[in-house]
PDB file of C-alpha atoms in Angstrom:
ATOM      1  CA  UNK A   1       0.000   0.000   0.000  1.00 64.00           C
ATOM      2  CA  UNK A   2       1.327   3.410  -0.982  1.00 80.00           C
ATOM      3  CA  UNK A   3       0.402   5.775   1.828  1.00 88.00           C
ATOM      4  CA  UNK A   4       1.833   8.782  -0.013  1.00 90.00           C
ATOM      5  CA  UNK A   5      -0.858   8.319  -2.665  1.00 91.00           C
ATOM      6  CA  UNK A   6      -3.552   8.639   0.013  1.00 93.00           C
ATOM      7  CA  UNK A   7      -1.961  11.828   1.340  1.00 94.00           C
ATOM      8  CA  UNK A   8      -1.722  13.298  -2.155  1.00 95.00           C
ATOM      9  CA  UNK A   9      -5.335  12.321  -2.734  1.00 95.00           C
ATOM     10  CA  UNK A  10      -6.488  13.946   0.492  1.00 96.00           C
ATOM     11  CA  UNK A  11      -4.739  17.214  -0.373  1.00 97.00           C
ATOM     12  CA  UNK A  12      -6.082  17.177  -3.915  1.00 97.00           C
ATOM     13  CA  UNK A  13      -9.669  16.356  -2.928  1.00 97.00           C
ATOM     14  CA  UNK A  14      -9.692  18.921  -0.113  1.00 97.00           C
ATOM     15  CA  UNK A  15      -8.387  21.659  -2.424  1.00 97.00           C
ATOM     16  CA  UNK A  16     -10.816  20.742  -5.218  1.00 97.00           C
ATOM     17  CA  UNK A  17     -13.713  20.662  -2.750  1.00 97.00           C
ATOM     18  CA  UNK A  18     -12.795  24.088  -1.374  1.00 97.00           C
ATOM     19  CA  UNK A  19     -12.508  25.536  -4.881  1.00 97.00           C
ATOM     20  CA  UNK A  20     -15.824  24.112  -6.087  1.00 96.00           C
ATOM     21  CA  UNK A  21     -17.621  25.104  -2.884  1.00 96.00           C
ATOM     22  CA  UNK A  22     -16.288  28.660  -3.183  1.00 95.00           C
ATOM     23  CA  UNK A  23     -17.325  28.749  -6.841  1.00 95.00           C
ATOM     24  CA  UNK A  24     -20.847  27.664  -5.932  1.00 94.00           C
ATOM     25  CA  UNK A  25     -21.118  30.188  -3.095  1.00 94.00           C
ATOM     26  CA  UNK A  26     -20.009  33.069  -5.306  1.00 93.00           C
ATOM     27  CA  UNK A  27     -22.030  31.928  -8.313  1.00 92.00           C
ATOM     28  CA  UNK A  28     -25.251  31.477  -6.384  1.00 91.00           C
ATOM     29  CA  UNK A  29     -24.764  34.922  -4.796  1.00 90.00           C
ATOM     30  CA  UNK A  30     -24.406  36.264  -8.350  1.00 90.00           C
ATOM     31  CA  UNK A  31     -27.661  34.529  -9.303  1.00 88.00           C
ATOM     32  CA  UNK A  32     -29.470  35.985  -6.271  1.00 86.00           C
ATOM     33  CA  UNK A  33     -28.163  39.489  -7.090  1.00 85.00           C
ATOM     34  CA  UNK A  34     -29.273  39.100 -10.698  1.00 83.00           C
ATOM     35  CA  UNK A  35     -32.735  38.061  -9.545  1.00 77.00           C
ATOM     36  CA  UNK A  36     -32.946  41.046  -7.178  1.00 76.00           C
ATOM     37  CA  UNK A  37     -31.860  43.483  -9.901  1.00 77.00           C
ATOM     38  CA  UNK A  38     -34.480  42.231 -12.341  1.00 74.00           C
ATOM     39  CA  UNK A  39     -37.300  42.593  -9.826  1.00 73.00           C
ATOM     40  CA  UNK A  40     -37.813  38.863  -9.324  1.00 66.00           C
ATOM     41  CA  UNK A  41     -39.269  38.344 -12.783  1.00 75.00           C
ATOM     42  CA  UNK A  42     -39.789  34.713 -13.843  1.00 77.00           C
ATOM     43  CA  UNK A  43     -36.543  32.849 -14.431  1.00 80.00           C
ATOM     44  CA  UNK A  44     -34.439  35.778 -13.256  1.00 80.00           C
ATOM     45  CA  UNK A  45     -31.063  34.469 -12.182  1.00 82.00           C
ATOM     46  CA  UNK A  46     -31.703  31.087 -13.823  1.00 85.00           C
ATOM     47  CA  UNK A  47     -28.857  31.502 -16.311  1.00 90.00           C
ATOM     48  CA  UNK A  48     -26.389  32.378 -13.568  1.00 90.00           C
ATOM     49  CA  UNK A  49     -27.623  29.512 -11.416  1.00 91.00           C
ATOM     50  CA  UNK A  50     -27.313  26.979 -14.259  1.00 93.00           C
ATOM     51  CA  UNK A  51     -23.893  28.293 -15.289  1.00 95.00           C
ATOM     52  CA  UNK A  52     -22.599  28.056 -11.720  1.00 94.00           C
ATOM     53  CA  UNK A  53     -23.920  24.539 -11.228  1.00 94.00           C
ATOM     54  CA  UNK A  54     -22.514  23.309 -14.547  1.00 96.00           C
ATOM     55  CA  UNK A  55     -19.152  24.964 -13.897  1.00 96.00           C
ATOM     56  CA  UNK A  56     -18.870  23.267 -10.512  1.00 96.00           C
ATOM     57  CA  UNK A  57     -19.796  19.864 -11.918  1.00 96.00           C
ATOM     58  CA  UNK A  58     -17.277  20.205 -14.767  1.00 97.00           C
ATOM     59  CA  UNK A  59     -14.533  21.704 -12.608  1.00 97.00           C
ATOM     60  CA  UNK A  60     -14.463  18.982  -9.917  1.00 97.00           C
ATOM     61  CA  UNK A  61     -13.238  16.085 -12.113  1.00 97.00           C
ATOM     62  CA  UNK A  62     -10.779  18.403 -13.855  1.00 97.00           C
ATOM     63  CA  UNK A  63      -9.320  19.557 -10.551  1.00 97.00           C
ATOM     64  CA  UNK A  64      -9.089  15.999  -9.239  1.00 97.00           C
ATOM     65  CA  UNK A  65      -7.258  14.871 -12.370  1.00 96.00           C
ATOM     66  CA  UNK A  66      -4.965  17.904 -12.555  1.00 97.00           C
ATOM     67  CA  UNK A  67      -4.143  17.824  -8.846  1.00 96.00           C
ATOM     68  CA  UNK A  68      -3.139  14.168  -8.864  1.00 95.00           C
ATOM     69  CA  UNK A  69      -1.140  14.598 -12.081  1.00 95.00           C
ATOM     70  CA  UNK A  70       0.681  17.625 -10.622  1.00 95.00           C
ATOM     71  CA  UNK A  71       1.662  15.428  -7.686  1.00 93.00           C
ATOM     72  CA  UNK A  72       3.039  12.811 -10.053  1.00 91.00           C
ATOM     73  CA  UNK A  73       0.321  10.193  -9.727  1.00 90.00           C
ATOM     74  CA  UNK A  74      -1.071   8.364 -12.748  1.00 87.00           C
ATOM     75  CA  UNK A  75      -4.002   5.953 -12.914  1.00 87.00           C
ATOM     76  CA  UNK A  76      -6.583   8.317 -11.461  1.00 92.00           C
ATOM     77  CA  UNK A  77      -9.585   7.235 -13.495  1.00 92.00           C
ATOM     78  CA  UNK A  78     -11.514   5.832 -10.538  1.00 93.00           C
ATOM     79  CA  UNK A  79     -10.976   8.992  -8.472  1.00 95.00           C
ATOM     80  CA  UNK A  80     -11.920  11.308 -11.336  1.00 95.00           C
ATOM     81  CA  UNK A  81     -15.043   9.433 -12.464  1.00 96.00           C
ATOM     82  CA  UNK A  82     -16.466   8.358  -9.107  1.00 96.00           C
ATOM     83  CA  UNK A  83     -15.366  11.564  -7.392  1.00 96.00           C
ATOM     84  CA  UNK A  84     -16.998  13.638 -10.129  1.00 96.00           C
ATOM     85  CA  UNK A  85     -20.285  11.759  -9.836  1.00 97.00           C
ATOM     86  CA  UNK A  86     -20.132  11.908  -6.032  1.00 97.00           C
ATOM     87  CA  UNK A  87     -19.687  15.692  -6.208  1.00 97.00           C
ATOM     88  CA  UNK A  88     -22.607  15.909  -8.628  1.00 96.00           C
ATOM     89  CA  UNK A  89     -24.784  14.054  -6.124  1.00 96.00           C
ATOM     90  CA  UNK A  90     -23.510  15.908  -3.056  1.00 96.00           C
ATOM     91  CA  UNK A  91     -23.735  19.401  -4.505  1.00 94.00           C
ATOM     92  CA  UNK A  92     -27.067  18.616  -6.129  1.00 93.00           C
ATOM     93  CA  UNK A  93     -28.533  17.324  -2.876  1.00 95.00           C
ATOM     94  CA  UNK A  94     -27.335  20.327  -0.846  1.00 94.00           C
ATOM     95  CA  UNK A  95     -28.087  22.995  -3.466  1.00 92.00           C
ATOM     96  CA  UNK A  96     -30.735  24.602  -1.273  1.00 90.00           C
ATOM     97  CA  UNK A  97     -28.286  24.808   1.630  1.00 90.00           C
ATOM     98  CA  UNK A  98     -25.574  26.589  -0.333  1.00 89.00           C
ATOM     99  CA  UNK A  99     -28.014  28.719  -2.355  1.00 86.00           C
ATOM    100  CA  UNK A 100     -29.110  30.856   0.579  1.00 85.00           C
ATOM    101  CA  UNK A 101     -27.223  33.930   1.739  1.00 82.00           C
ATOM    102  CA  UNK A 102     -24.326  32.795   3.935  1.00 84.00           C
ATOM    103  CA  UNK A 103     -25.194  29.151   3.300  1.00 87.00           C
ATOM    104  CA  UNK A 104     -22.845  26.256   2.782  1.00 92.00           C
ATOM    105  CA  UNK A 105     -22.815  22.510   2.369  1.00 94.00           C
ATOM    106  CA  UNK A 106     -22.741  20.929   5.856  1.00 95.00           C
ATOM    107  CA  UNK A 107     -19.218  20.283   7.139  1.00 96.00           C
ATOM    108  CA  UNK A 108     -20.008  16.625   7.821  1.00 97.00           C
ATOM    109  CA  UNK A 109     -21.033  16.101   4.183  1.00 96.00           C
ATOM    110  CA  UNK A 110     -17.885  17.839   2.926  1.00 96.00           C
ATOM    111  CA  UNK A 111     -15.755  15.755   5.283  1.00 97.00           C
ATOM    112  CA  UNK A 112     -17.400  12.562   4.057  1.00 97.00           C
ATOM    113  CA  UNK A 113     -16.705  13.605   0.469  1.00 97.00           C
ATOM    114  CA  UNK A 114     -13.032  14.288   1.214  1.00 97.00           C
ATOM    115  CA  UNK A 115     -12.708  10.920   2.975  1.00 97.00           C
ATOM    116  CA  UNK A 116     -14.379   9.146   0.046  1.00 97.00           C
ATOM    117  CA  UNK A 117     -12.059  10.911  -2.387  1.00 96.00           C
ATOM    118  CA  UNK A 118      -9.035  10.019  -0.277  1.00 95.00           C
ATOM    119  CA  UNK A 119     -10.031   6.361  -0.335  1.00 95.00           C
ATOM    120  CA  UNK A 120     -10.636   6.524  -4.089  1.00 94.00           C
ATOM    121  CA  UNK A 121      -7.236   8.123  -4.630  1.00 93.00           C
ATOM    122  CA  UNK A 122      -5.635   5.013  -3.154  1.00 87.00           C
ATOM    123  CA  UNK A 123      -7.120   2.892  -5.942  1.00 82.00           C
ATOM    124  CA  UNK A 124      -4.390   2.424  -8.531  1.00 68.00           C
ATOM    125  CA  UNK A 125      -5.644   0.283 -11.410  1.00 64.00           C
ATOM    126  CA  UNK A 126      -2.086  -0.134 -12.662  1.00 64.00           C
ATOM    127  CA  UNK A 127      -1.090  -2.209  -9.626  1.00 59.00           C
ATOM    128  CA  UNK A 128      -2.232  -5.778  -9.236  1.00 52.00           C
ATOM    129  CA  UNK A 129      -2.268  -7.465  -5.839  1.00 48.00           C
TER     130      UNK A 129
END
């Protein structure tokens, strides 16, 4: 077992989670401001909301892949694919929590995601037991 791979995975997943969470917080605030400026007309802020959500869902797998590659680790397909889908589910489930002013995804959920990503980072398909 390569413990350094788990450490690299934990750092990468924590950084990617912080970046995507910050993106969602800022983007949803942008959507709320856009809705307020337009007088709460139907679908006001919907473009900003959709753009923020899509950007977060696209950015997570890219950050996971780039972070592990920058740390010299190859064979990250499991982390990138499963981690990306897990982020999609987590951020989708807690959208209402992060979409309110001052809101965020619960710390326990973020911690569980980082632990899942750390475990996934230890999966190296290139190594056979």
